[in-house]
Structure formats: C-alpha cells, structure tokens
Amino acid sequence: MSLTQNHVELEEAHLVARVAAGDRGDPLVELYGRYGRPLYGLGLRLLGDRGSAEELVQETFLRLWRGSGSFDPQRGSVRSFIYTIAHRAAIDFRRRTSSRPLAALQAGEAGEERWAAGDSPAEPLETLIVGLEVREALEGLSSKHREVIDLGYREDLTQTQIAERLELPVGTVKTRTYHALRALRTTLEERRLLG
Amino acid sequence: MAEAMTPHTDVAAYLLGRLEPGERATFEQHLASCPECRLSQHELSPVVELLTRAAPPVEVPQGLEARTLLAVERAARQEEPARKPDPVRRRSLLSRRLVFGFAPAVALAALALAFVLGRQAAGDETPGSAELETVLVRPGGVAVAASARVVKTGIGRIISFRSDELPILPTGEYYELWFVGPGDTPRRPNRISAGTFHPDEQGRSQVTFAAAVDPTKYPVLSVTAEPGDGNPQPTGPDVLRSRP
C-alpha cells in the first residue's frame, strides 16, 4: 500500500470533497465518467441482468453522494470507496430479490470469477474489479492504440495478420503496438493496477 | 542483417506473442544483448499480464448517465427541502442583466424537481427508446440543471427539454437550445439550433422541439440566452451544457 497519493487519487479525492460540499454538478459527472461503465460491468457480473446492473449504478452513486462526507482520503482511495459501496449495494440487492445469499456465480469469460457461498468474496471481487478497470484503461486509449491491442486478442492474430486486417504496414502496427502498451502502462500505473 | 536492424519497438509484439516464429527467434537474440529492450520487457510484461485479465467491452445503455445523475438530483431535492423561488426576486435579479454562466454568486433558489426523465409522455415514447438522454449542467454549477431526451422519428428528431433552473429573461430575449458539433468556438460556431423557448411564470421550461439534426454528428447540447435581434448566430455564452 502506498503512502502517498498520485495525482489521479488526489483529483478523485477532491471531486468527492466537492460532492460532500453540495456540488452535484461537474464532480458527479466526472466521477460517473470515471466509474460508471466499470460499475455497470460489475453489476452485470454480480447481478446477471442489465436492469439490475443499471440499478446498481444508480444506487452506488446515490450512496456515494449520501456518504461523500464520510470519505477520508487518509484511509483509502476513492476507487476502493466506490467499489466497496457498490459491493455492499449488490449484496443488499441480492438480499432483497432472492432468499439465497450471494451464492455461486456463473464463471466469467476467463472462467476465474467464480465464487460460492462461504468463500471470502474479497479476492474474487478484486479480480473482477481489476478486469473491469483494465478494460476501462483500454477504453481510455486512443482508438488507434486500442484497435491494435484488441484485434490481436479478440482473434489471436499475429502482427502480420493485424497489419493485413487494418491495411497498414507491419512496421506501423508494431510501432503503434509499442506506443499503445506504453500508454496503457501509464494509465494502469495511475490507477494503481500495476503492482 | 535483420539483427542489426531490429527495432526496439518490436518488444511489444514480442511480449504479446504476436511475432512470427522466425521473428521471435531474431528478437530473442537481440534481447540478449540490448539493455534498452530488457528494460522495456521488464516494464511492459506486467502490462501484458494485466491485459490477459481484461474484461470484455461493456456496453452501457443509452441514457444511463442521465438517469443516474437525475436519480441523485431527485434524492437530493427530496432530502433537502427546497425553497420555492420568489418570482419577484428572480425578475429583479434578471433586470440587472447578469450573465448567468459567469455569475456564480447568483444564488438561484433550489427548486423541487418533479419530473422523471424517461417517463415524460411525448407521443408514445417508452423509456429506453431514446436516441440520446442527457443532463445539462451550468458551467461551474452545483447541480444538474436540465435534462433532454432525443427520440428519432421517421422525419427527424423529437427533442424534449426540461429545466426548472433557467431564470425568466427580460422581454424580447429568449433561450435557444443548440446541438453542438466538434470544434465549435464562439468565433466559429459549429452548432445547429433546435429552437427557442421561454420559461413560464413559475420558472419552468418544458418544451418539445422537432428538428432535423443528427446527434451523432452534434452530440453536445447547450442552451444560450439570446437577444431578440433576428440574428441567427449564437451571441451568448452557453448557460447550460451537456457532456460530450
């Protein structure tokens, strides 16, 4: 755990402070821009359907607004604050809508987001969140950068095949891939996702 | 030959496992004697590892942002009972012709927002059929100030706009709703008007426009205050604006 906050964490802490001070405009819009999509993804994985996922996003922001005064930047990041809120909201949601506690979840695409009743949810939830945050970091890349990365993964292509697909010289694809990884590294570092 | 010309940027393709087998062997030879590439390998391997764990792309439903921000706004106004605006007071504020966007000291009384976005009946729209749902904020303002919903019809778009936050303007002036495209500046606007409107005496603006505008090309909504001088160019600054 790092002792100092980086600029992203400081910015986000400042946004939450403004919400706590009564500002429901730009700061909330900024926080939604940063967390809305991964929260929706989390809702889909934890609750299973789009309507529930949407409710989770709304409930999380409601609780964020109500609880913004209790956020203490010394104790943790806005990231952990928001995801903790979302997790609790998801548990409450499941309690309301089903008599069974949050039991076995379906495996995610990669097969590792599986957790059963009785397991400590902390580890698999973190795995889920990391996956969503990495996706969010990818979305933050320029479309040219994201394209060279994604295409190779989606279809397991070589640089030569990617170059053919994109109608670009192979050298361009390789250079672009390098810069994409560099850009991604910066974003992942800022979001404390690189160990 | 190929060894001497191996570009250092190949390290990315190498780490991603995207080099052809022959290229890979060549690069590994290069790596053995290139500190710069070994450093890159050290720095970028964790990135590649995280990439393998990336969730698939998430598609968020249209209007989720607007509905979420409005949910907070509604809860806030229910939980902090609002003072009704004093119509006399508001008019006297305006008779001084303040430029709202740059006068944060103007404390417009919070109004009770009664509307529920997505449930306004404008024809037979159903929630979720909107092409675009958005909220508009005052630049530097402290709350969501307006909402808009765009529904595609056969012949164009129907735009529903709702705000309780816009002050009544002096006679002869009006508000104008714009669809703003990229690169729009005051000197060289790139925006299309959806129409003009006045708030009613209670300070409520609820209007429906029909317009031939493509919100994918002009994705930001804004509201300006305009003098009634017959000049179609926007003259005022944006008093409200949606996010791109």
CSV table of C-alpha atoms in Angstrom, one decimal:
chain,number,residue,atom,x,y,z
A,1,MET,CA,0.0,0.0,0.0
A,2,SER,CA,1.5,3.3,-1.0
A,3,LEU,CA,1.8,6.1,1.5
A,4,THR,CA,1.5,8.9,-0.9
A,5,GLN,CA,-1.3,9.6,-3.3
A,6,ASN,CA,-0.7,10.1,-7.0
A,7,HIS,CA,-2.4,12.8,-9.0
A,8,VAL,CA,-5.4,10.8,-10.0
A,9,GLU,CA,-6.1,9.8,-6.5
A,10,LEU,CA,-5.8,13.4,-5.4
A,11,GLU,CA,-8.1,14.6,-8.2
A,12,GLU,CA,-10.7,12.0,-7.3
A,13,ALA,CA,-10.5,12.8,-3.6
A,14,HIS,CA,-11.1,16.4,-4.5
A,15,LEU,CA,-14.1,15.5,-6.6
A,16,VAL,CA,-15.6,13.6,-3.7
A,17,ALA,CA,-14.9,16.5,-1.4
A,18,ARG,CA,-16.8,18.8,-3.7
A,19,VAL,CA,-19.8,16.4,-3.7
A,20,ALA,CA,-19.7,16.4,0.1
A,21,ALA,CA,-19.8,20.2,0.0
A,22,GLY,CA,-23.0,20.0,-2.0
A,23,ASP,CA,-21.8,20.2,-5.6
A,24,ARG,CA,-23.9,17.7,-7.6
A,25,GLY,CA,-22.8,19.1,-11.0
A,26,ASP,CA,-19.4,18.6,-12.6
A,27,PRO,CA,-17.8,16.5,-9.9
A,28,LEU,CA,-20.5,13.8,-10.1
A,29,VAL,CA,-20.4,14.0,-13.9
A,30,GLU,CA,-16.6,13.4,-13.7
A,31,LEU,CA,-17.0,10.6,-11.3
A,32,TYR,CA,-19.6,9.0,-13.4
A,33,GLY,CA,-17.3,9.3,-16.4
A,34,ARG,CA,-14.6,7.5,-14.5
A,35,TYR,CA,-16.6,4.8,-12.7
A,36,GLY,CA,-20.0,4.5,-14.4
A,37,ARG,CA,-19.0,1.9,-17.0
A,38,PRO,CA,-17.0,-0.4,-14.8
A,39,LEU,CA,-19.8,-0.3,-12.2
A,40,TYR,CA,-22.3,-1.3,-14.8
A,41,GLY,CA,-20.0,-4.1,-15.8
A,42,LEU,CA,-19.7,-5.1,-12.2
A,43,GLY,CA,-23.5,-5.1,-11.9
A,44,LEU,CA,-23.8,-7.4,-14.9
A,45,ARG,CA,-21.3,-9.9,-13.4
A,46,LEU,CA,-22.7,-9.8,-9.9
A,47,LEU,CA,-26.4,-9.5,-10.6
A,48,GLY,CA,-26.7,-11.0,-14.0
A,49,ASP,CA,-29.0,-8.7,-16.0
A,50,ARG,CA,-29.0,-5.2,-17.4
A,51,GLY,CA,-31.8,-3.8,-15.4
A,52,SER,CA,-30.2,-4.8,-12.1
A,53,ALA,CA,-26.9,-3.6,-13.3
A,54,GLU,CA,-28.4,-0.2,-14.0
A,55,GLU,CA,-30.0,-0.2,-10.6
A,56,LEU,CA,-26.6,-0.9,-9.1
A,57,VAL,CA,-25.0,2.0,-10.8
A,58,GLN,CA,-27.8,4.4,-9.7
A,59,GLU,CA,-27.7,3.0,-6.1
A,60,THR,CA,-24.0,3.3,-5.9
A,61,PHE,CA,-24.0,6.9,-7.0
A,62,LEU,CA,-26.8,7.6,-4.5
A,63,ARG,CA,-24.9,6.1,-1.7
A,64,LEU,CA,-21.7,7.8,-2.9
A,65,TRP,CA,-23.5,11.2,-2.7
A,66,ARG,CA,-25.0,10.4,0.7
A,67,GLY,CA,-21.8,9.1,2.1
A,68,SER,CA,-19.4,11.5,0.5
A,69,GLY,CA,-18.9,13.3,3.8
A,70,SER,CA,-17.5,10.2,5.3
A,71,PHE,CA,-14.8,9.6,2.7
A,72,ASP,CA,-11.4,10.0,4.3
A,73,PRO,CA,-8.6,10.3,1.8
A,74,GLN,CA,-6.2,9.2,4.5
A,75,ARG,CA,-7.9,5.9,4.9
A,76,GLY,CA,-8.1,4.8,1.3
A,77,SER,CA,-8.7,5.8,-2.3
A,78,VAL,CA,-11.9,6.9,-4.0
A,79,ARG,CA,-11.6,3.7,-6.1
A,80,SER,CA,-11.8,1.4,-3.0
A,81,PHE,CA,-14.5,3.7,-1.5
A,82,ILE,CA,-16.7,3.4,-4.6
A,83,TYR,CA,-16.3,-0.3,-5.2
A,84,THR,CA,-16.9,-1.1,-1.5
A,85,ILE,CA,-20.2,0.9,-1.8
A,86,ALA,CA,-21.1,-1.0,-5.0
A,87,HIS,CA,-20.3,-4.3,-3.4
A,88,ARG,CA,-22.5,-3.6,-0.4
A,89,ALA,CA,-25.3,-2.4,-2.7
A,90,ALA,CA,-25.1,-5.5,-4.7
A,91,ILE,CA,-25.3,-7.7,-1.6
A,92,ASP,CA,-28.3,-5.7,-0.4
A,93,PHE,CA,-29.9,-6.0,-3.8
A,94,ARG,CA,-29.4,-9.8,-3.8
A,95,ARG,CA,-30.8,-10.0,-0.3
A,96,ARG,CA,-33.9,-8.1,-1.4
A,97,THR,CA,-34.5,-10.0,-4.5
A,98,SER,CA,-33.7,-13.6,-3.5
A,99,SER,CA,-33.8,-15.6,-0.4
A,100,ARG,CA,-30.5,-17.2,-1.2
A,101,PRO,CA,-27.3,-15.3,-0.2
A,102,LEU,CA,-24.9,-14.4,-2.9
A,103,ALA,CA,-24.1,-18.0,-3.8
A,104,ALA,CA,-22.3,-19.5,-6.8
A,105,LEU,CA,-21.9,-17.0,-9.6
A,106,GLN,CA,-21.5,-18.0,-13.2
A,107,ALA,CA,-18.0,-18.2,-14.4
A,108,GLY,CA,-16.9,-15.1,-16.3
A,109,GLU,CA,-15.4,-15.2,-19.8
A,110,ALA,CA,-12.0,-16.2,-18.5
A,111,GLY,CA,-13.5,-18.7,-16.1
A,112,GLU,CA,-11.9,-17.4,-13.0
A,113,GLU,CA,-14.7,-15.2,-11.5
A,114,ARG,CA,-16.4,-17.9,-9.6
A,115,TRP,CA,-17.3,-17.6,-6.0
A,116,ALA,CA,-19.5,-19.7,-3.8
A,117,ALA,CA,-21.3,-19.1,-0.6
A,118,GLY,CA,-18.8,-19.3,2.2
A,119,ASP,CA,-15.8,-18.2,0.2
A,120,SER,CA,-14.4,-14.9,1.2
A,121,PRO,CA,-15.6,-12.6,-1.6
A,122,ALA,CA,-12.7,-10.2,-1.2
A,123,GLU,CA,-10.3,-11.9,-3.6
A,124,PRO,CA,-12.6,-12.9,-6.5
A,125,LEU,CA,-14.3,-9.5,-6.3
A,126,GLU,CA,-11.0,-7.8,-6.6
A,127,THR,CA,-10.2,-9.9,-9.6
A,128,LEU,CA,-13.5,-8.9,-11.2
A,129,ILE,CA,-12.8,-5.2,-10.5
A,130,VAL,CA,-9.3,-5.4,-11.8
A,131,GLY,CA,-10.6,-6.9,-15.1
A,132,LEU,CA,-13.2,-4.1,-15.4
A,133,GLU,CA,-10.6,-1.4,-14.6
A,134,VAL,CA,-8.1,-2.8,-17.1
A,135,ARG,CA,-10.9,-2.7,-19.7
A,136,GLU,CA,-11.6,0.8,-18.7
A,137,ALA,CA,-8.0,1.7,-19.1
A,138,LEU,CA,-8.1,0.2,-22.6
A,139,GLU,CA,-11.2,2.3,-23.4
A,140,GLY,CA,-9.1,5.3,-22.4
A,141,LEU,CA,-6.6,4.7,-25.1
A,142,SER,CA,-6.9,6.4,-28.5
A,143,SER,CA,-8.9,4.3,-30.9
A,144,LYS,CA,-5.8,3.6,-33.0
A,145,HIS,CA,-4.0,2.2,-30.0
A,146,ARG,CA,-6.9,0.3,-28.7
A,147,GLU,CA,-7.5,-1.3,-32.1
A,148,VAL,CA,-4.1,-2.8,-32.4
A,149,ILE,CA,-4.3,-4.3,-29.0
A,150,ASP,CA,-7.9,-5.6,-29.1
A,151,LEU,CA,-7.7,-7.0,-32.6
A,152,GLY,CA,-4.8,-9.2,-31.7
A,153,TYR,CA,-6.6,-10.5,-28.6
A,154,ARG,CA,-10.0,-11.0,-29.9
A,155,GLU,CA,-8.8,-13.2,-32.7
A,156,ASP,CA,-5.4,-14.2,-31.6
A,157,LEU,CA,-3.6,-12.6,-34.6
A,158,THR,CA,0.0,-12.0,-35.3
A,159,GLN,CA,1.3,-8.6,-36.2
A,160,THR,CA,1.3,-9.6,-39.9
A,161,GLN,CA,-2.3,-10.6,-39.7
A,162,ILE,CA,-3.3,-7.4,-37.9
A,163,ALA,CA,-1.5,-5.4,-40.5
A,164,GLU,CA,-3.4,-7.1,-43.2
A,165,ARG,CA,-6.6,-6.6,-41.5
A,166,LEU,CA,-6.0,-2.9,-40.8
A,167,GLU,CA,-4.4,-2.4,-44.2
A,168,LEU,CA,-1.3,-0.9,-42.6
A,169,PRO,CA,2.4,-1.7,-43.0
A,170,VAL,CA,3.6,-4.2,-40.4
A,171,GLY,CA,6.2,-1.7,-39.2
A,172,THR,CA,3.4,0.7,-38.4
A,173,VAL,CA,1.4,-1.9,-36.5
A,174,LYS,CA,4.5,-2.9,-34.4
A,175,THR,CA,5.3,0.7,-33.5
A,176,ARG,CA,1.7,1.5,-32.7
A,177,THR,CA,1.5,-1.6,-30.5
A,178,TYR,CA,4.6,-0.4,-28.6
A,179,HIS,CA,3.1,3.0,-28.0
A,180,ALA,CA,-0.2,1.5,-27.0
A,181,LEU,CA,1.5,-0.6,-24.4
A,182,ARG,CA,3.4,2.4,-23.1
A,183,ALA,CA,0.2,4.5,-22.9
A,184,LEU,CA,-1.5,1.6,-21.2
A,185,ARG,CA,1.3,1.3,-18.7
A,186,THR,CA,0.9,5.0,-17.7
A,187,THR,CA,-2.8,4.6,-17.2
A,188,LEU,CA,-2.5,1.3,-15.2
A,189,GLU,CA,0.1,2.9,-13.0
A,190,GLU,CA,-2.1,5.9,-12.3
A,191,ARG,CA,-4.9,3.6,-11.3
A,192,ARG,CA,-2.6,1.6,-9.1
A,193,LEU,CA,-3.2,-1.6,-11.0
A,194,LEU,CA,0.5,-2.3,-11.6
A,195,GLY,CA,2.0,-3.9,-8.5
B,1,MET,CA,21.3,-8.0,-41.2
B,2,ALA,CA,17.9,-8.3,-39.6
B,3,GLU,CA,19.5,-8.5,-36.2
B,4,ALA,CA,21.2,-5.1,-36.5
B,5,MET,CA,18.0,-3.5,-37.7
B,6,THR,CA,15.7,-4.9,-35.1
B,7,PRO,CA,13.6,-2.0,-34.0
B,8,HIS,CA,13.3,-1.7,-30.2
B,9,THR,CA,9.6,-1.3,-30.6
B,10,ASP,CA,9.3,-5.0,-31.5
B,11,VAL,CA,9.5,-5.7,-27.8
B,12,ALA,CA,5.7,-5.0,-27.6
B,13,ALA,CA,4.8,-7.5,-30.3
B,14,TYR,CA,7.2,-10.0,-28.8
B,15,LEU,CA,5.6,-9.7,-25.3
B,16,LEU,CA,2.2,-10.1,-26.8
B,17,GLY,CA,3.3,-13.2,-28.6
B,18,ARG,CA,2.5,-11.7,-31.9
B,19,LEU,CA,5.7,-12.2,-33.7
B,20,GLU,CA,6.0,-14.8,-36.4
B,21,PRO,CA,8.3,-17.7,-35.2
B,22,GLY,CA,11.3,-16.6,-37.2
B,23,GLU,CA,10.9,-13.0,-36.0
B,24,ARG,CA,10.6,-14.2,-32.4
B,25,ALA,CA,13.9,-16.0,-32.6
B,26,THR,CA,15.6,-13.0,-34.1
B,27,PHE,CA,14.2,-10.8,-31.4
B,28,GLU,CA,15.2,-13.1,-28.6
B,29,GLN,CA,18.8,-12.9,-29.9
B,30,HIS,CA,18.5,-9.2,-30.0
B,31,LEU,CA,17.1,-9.0,-26.5
B,32,ALA,CA,20.0,-10.9,-25.1
B,33,SER,CA,22.3,-8.0,-25.8
B,34,CYS,CA,20.1,-5.0,-25.7
B,35,PRO,CA,19.6,-3.4,-22.2
B,36,GLU,CA,17.0,-1.0,-23.5
B,37,CYS,CA,14.8,-3.8,-24.7
B,38,ARG,CA,15.3,-5.8,-21.5
B,39,LEU,CA,14.2,-2.7,-19.6
B,40,SER,CA,11.1,-2.4,-21.8
B,41,GLN,CA,10.5,-6.1,-21.2
B,42,HIS,CA,10.6,-5.5,-17.5
B,43,GLU,CA,8.3,-2.6,-17.7
B,44,LEU,CA,5.8,-3.9,-20.2
B,45,SER,CA,5.4,-7.6,-19.1
B,46,PRO,CA,3.2,-6.7,-16.2
B,47,VAL,CA,1.0,-4.6,-18.6
B,48,VAL,CA,0.7,-7.6,-20.9
B,49,GLU,CA,-0.2,-9.8,-18.0
B,50,LEU,CA,-2.9,-7.5,-16.9
B,51,LEU,CA,-4.2,-7.3,-20.4
B,52,THR,CA,-4.9,-11.0,-20.3
B,53,ARG,CA,-7.3,-10.3,-17.5
B,54,ALA,CA,-9.2,-7.5,-19.1
B,55,ALA,CA,-13.0,-7.8,-19.0
B,56,PRO,CA,-14.7,-7.8,-22.4
B,57,PRO,CA,-16.0,-4.4,-23.6
B,58,VAL,CA,-19.0,-3.2,-21.6
B,59,GLU,CA,-21.9,-1.6,-23.5
B,60,VAL,CA,-23.7,0.8,-21.3
B,61,PRO,CA,-27.3,1.5,-22.1
B,62,GLN,CA,-28.1,4.9,-23.7
B,63,GLY,CA,-29.1,7.4,-21.1
B,64,LEU,CA,-27.7,5.6,-18.0
B,65,GLU,CA,-25.6,8.6,-17.2
B,66,ALA,CA,-28.5,11.0,-17.3
B,67,ARG,CA,-30.8,8.6,-15.3
B,68,THR,CA,-28.1,8.1,-12.7
B,69,LEU,CA,-27.3,11.8,-12.2
B,70,LEU,CA,-31.0,12.6,-12.1
B,71,ALA,CA,-31.6,9.9,-9.5
B,72,VAL,CA,-29.1,11.7,-7.3
B,73,GLU,CA,-30.6,15.0,-8.1
B,74,ARG,CA,-34.1,13.9,-7.2
B,75,ALA,CA,-33.0,12.3,-3.9
B,76,ALA,CA,-31.1,15.4,-3.0
B,77,ARG,CA,-34.1,17.6,-3.5
B,78,GLN,CA,-36.4,15.3,-1.6
B,79,GLU,CA,-33.9,15.1,1.3
B,80,GLU,CA,-33.1,18.8,1.3
B,81,PRO,CA,-36.5,20.5,1.1
B,82,ALA,CA,-36.2,23.4,-1.4
B,83,ARG,CA,-37.3,26.9,-1.0
B,84,LYS,CA,-39.8,27.9,-3.7
B,85,PRO,CA,-38.4,30.6,-5.9
B,86,ASP,CA,-39.7,34.1,-5.3
B,87,PRO,CA,-40.8,35.2,-8.7
B,88,VAL,CA,-40.4,38.9,-7.9
B,89,ARG,CA,-36.9,38.4,-6.6
B,90,ARG,CA,-35.9,36.4,-9.7
B,91,ARG,CA,-37.1,39.1,-12.0
B,92,SER,CA,-35.2,41.7,-10.2
B,93,LEU,CA,-32.1,39.7,-10.4
B,94,LEU,CA,-32.5,39.4,-14.1
B,95,SER,CA,-33.4,43.1,-14.6
B,96,ARG,CA,-29.7,43.6,-13.8
B,97,ARG,CA,-28.9,41.5,-16.9
B,98,LEU,CA,-26.5,39.2,-15.3
B,99,VAL,CA,-24.6,36.8,-17.4
B,100,PHE,CA,-25.6,33.7,-15.6
B,101,GLY,CA,-22.8,31.4,-16.7
B,102,PHE,CA,-20.2,33.7,-15.1
B,103,ALA,CA,-22.1,34.9,-12.0
B,104,PRO,CA,-21.7,32.0,-9.5
B,105,ALA,CA,-22.7,34.5,-6.9
B,106,VAL,CA,-26.2,34.5,-8.1
B,107,ALA,CA,-27.9,32.1,-5.8
B,108,LEU,CA,-30.8,30.7,-7.6
B,109,ALA,CA,-33.1,29.1,-5.1
B,110,ALA,CA,-33.2,25.3,-5.5
B,111,LEU,CA,-36.5,24.2,-7.0
B,112,ALA,CA,-38.3,21.0,-6.4
B,113,LEU,CA,-37.7,18.9,-9.5
B,114,ALA,CA,-40.8,17.0,-10.1
B,115,PHE,CA,-40.0,15.4,-13.4
B,116,VAL,CA,-38.9,11.9,-14.0
B,117,LEU,CA,-36.7,11.6,-17.0
B,118,GLY,CA,-37.8,8.9,-19.5
B,119,ARG,CA,-41.4,9.0,-18.3
B,120,GLN,CA,-42.5,12.2,-19.9
B,121,ALA,CA,-45.1,11.4,-22.4
B,122,ALA,CA,-44.3,12.9,-25.8
B,123,GLY,CA,-46.3,10.8,-28.1
B,124,ASP,CA,-45.8,7.2,-27.2
B,125,GLU,CA,-42.1,7.2,-26.3
B,126,THR,CA,-41.1,4.5,-23.9
B,127,PRO,CA,-38.0,4.7,-21.6
B,128,GLY,CA,-35.1,3.3,-23.4
B,129,SER,CA,-36.3,4.2,-26.9
B,130,ALA,CA,-34.4,7.5,-26.8
B,131,GLU,CA,-31.5,8.0,-29.1
B,132,LEU,CA,-30.0,10.3,-26.6
B,133,GLU,CA,-30.8,11.2,-23.0
B,134,THR,CA,-28.6,13.6,-21.2
B,135,VAL,CA,-28.4,16.1,-18.4
B,136,LEU,CA,-27.2,19.6,-18.7
B,137,VAL,CA,-25.1,21.4,-16.1
B,138,ARG,CA,-24.4,25.0,-15.6
B,139,PRO,CA,-20.6,25.6,-16.2
B,140,GLY,CA,-19.2,25.6,-12.7
B,141,GLY,CA,-22.6,25.0,-11.3
B,142,VAL,CA,-23.5,22.8,-8.4
B,143,ALA,CA,-26.4,20.8,-9.7
B,144,VAL,CA,-27.9,19.2,-12.7
B,145,ALA,CA,-29.9,22.0,-14.2
B,146,ALA,CA,-31.8,20.4,-17.1
B,147,SER,CA,-32.5,17.3,-18.9
B,148,ALA,CA,-33.1,16.5,-22.6
B,149,ARG,CA,-34.2,13.5,-24.5
B,150,VAL,CA,-33.9,12.9,-28.2
B,151,VAL,CA,-36.1,10.4,-30.0
B,152,LYS,CA,-35.6,9.6,-33.6
B,153,THR,CA,-38.8,9.7,-35.8
B,154,GLY,CA,-39.2,9.0,-39.4
B,155,ILE,CA,-38.6,12.5,-40.5
B,156,GLY,CA,-36.1,13.8,-38.0
B,157,ARG,CA,-35.9,14.1,-34.2
B,158,ILE,CA,-38.2,15.0,-31.4
B,159,ILE,CA,-36.3,16.7,-28.6
B,160,SER,CA,-37.8,17.0,-25.1
B,161,PHE,CA,-36.2,19.6,-22.9
B,162,ARG,CA,-37.0,20.2,-19.3
B,163,SER,CA,-35.5,22.6,-16.8
B,164,ASP,CA,-36.6,24.4,-13.7
B,165,GLU,CA,-33.4,26.3,-13.3
B,166,LEU,CA,-33.4,28.8,-16.1
B,167,PRO,CA,-34.3,32.3,-15.0
B,168,ILE,CA,-37.0,34.2,-16.7
B,169,LEU,CA,-35.4,36.6,-19.2
B,170,PRO,CA,-36.3,40.2,-19.9
B,171,THR,CA,-38.9,40.8,-22.6
B,172,GLY,CA,-37.6,40.3,-26.1
B,173,GLU,CA,-34.9,37.8,-25.0
B,174,TYR,CA,-35.2,34.1,-25.2
B,175,TYR,CA,-33.3,30.9,-24.7
B,176,GLU,CA,-32.1,28.8,-27.5
B,177,LEU,CA,-31.3,25.0,-27.5
B,178,TRP,CA,-28.3,24.0,-29.6
B,179,PHE,CA,-26.8,20.8,-30.8
B,180,VAL,CA,-23.1,21.4,-30.8
B,181,GLY,CA,-20.6,19.7,-33.0
B,182,PRO,CA,-16.8,19.3,-32.6
B,183,GLY,CA,-14.6,22.3,-33.0
B,184,ASP,CA,-17.4,24.7,-32.1
B,185,THR,CA,-16.0,28.1,-30.8
B,186,PRO,CA,-17.7,31.4,-30.2
B,187,ARG,CA,-15.9,32.9,-33.2
B,188,ARG,CA,-16.6,29.9,-35.5
B,189,PRO,CA,-19.7,28.1,-34.2
B,190,ASN,CA,-20.4,24.6,-35.3
B,191,ARG,CA,-23.9,24.1,-34.0
B,192,ILE,CA,-27.4,23.7,-35.1
B,193,SER,CA,-30.4,25.2,-33.4
B,194,ALA,CA,-33.2,23.0,-32.2
B,195,GLY,CA,-35.4,26.0,-31.4
B,196,THR,CA,-36.1,28.8,-28.9
B,197,PHE,CA,-38.2,29.0,-25.8
B,198,HIS,CA,-39.2,31.0,-22.7
B,199,PRO,CA,-39.7,29.6,-19.1
B,200,ASP,CA,-43.2,30.1,-17.8
B,201,GLU,CA,-44.0,32.4,-14.9
B,202,GLN,CA,-43.1,29.7,-12.4
B,203,GLY,CA,-39.7,29.4,-14.0
B,204,ARG,CA,-40.4,26.1,-15.6
B,205,SER,CA,-39.2,25.3,-19.1
B,206,GLN,CA,-40.7,22.3,-20.7
B,207,VAL,CA,-40.5,22.2,-24.4
B,208,THR,CA,-40.6,19.8,-27.2
B,209,PHE,CA,-38.9,20.5,-30.5
B,210,ALA,CA,-38.9,18.9,-33.8
B,211,ALA,CA,-35.6,19.2,-35.6
B,212,ALA,CA,-33.6,17.8,-38.4
B,213,VAL,CA,-30.3,17.2,-36.6
B,214,ASP,CA,-28.2,14.2,-36.2
B,215,PRO,CA,-27.0,13.9,-32.6
B,216,THR,CA,-24.2,11.6,-33.6
B,217,LYS,CA,-22.7,14.5,-35.5
B,218,TYR,CA,-23.7,17.2,-33.0
B,219,PRO,CA,-23.5,15.3,-29.7
B,220,VAL,CA,-23.4,18.1,-27.1
B,221,LEU,CA,-26.5,20.0,-26.1
B,222,SER,CA,-26.2,23.6,-24.9
B,223,VAL,CA,-28.5,26.4,-24.0
B,224,THR,CA,-27.8,30.1,-24.7
B,225,ALA,CA,-29.6,33.3,-23.8
B,226,GLU,CA,-30.2,35.3,-26.9
B,227,PRO,CA,-31.4,38.9,-27.7
B,228,GLY,CA,-34.3,39.0,-30.0
B,229,ASP,CA,-32.5,40.8,-32.7
B,230,GLY,CA,-33.2,38.5,-35.6
B,231,ASN,CA,-29.6,37.3,-35.8
B,232,PRO,CA,-29.5,33.5,-36.1
B,233,GLN,CA,-25.9,33.4,-34.8
B,234,PRO,CA,-25.4,32.4,-31.1
B,235,THR,CA,-24.4,35.5,-29.2
B,236,GLY,CA,-24.5,34.5,-25.6
B,237,PRO,CA,-22.2,32.0,-23.9
B,238,ASP,CA,-23.5,28.6,-23.1
B,239,VAL,CA,-25.5,28.8,-19.9
B,240,LEU,CA,-26.1,25.1,-19.8
B,241,ARG,CA,-24.2,22.3,-21.4
B,242,SER,CA,-24.3,18.5,-21.6
B,243,ARG,CA,-21.3,16.3,-21.6
B,244,PRO,CA,-19.9,15.1,-24.8
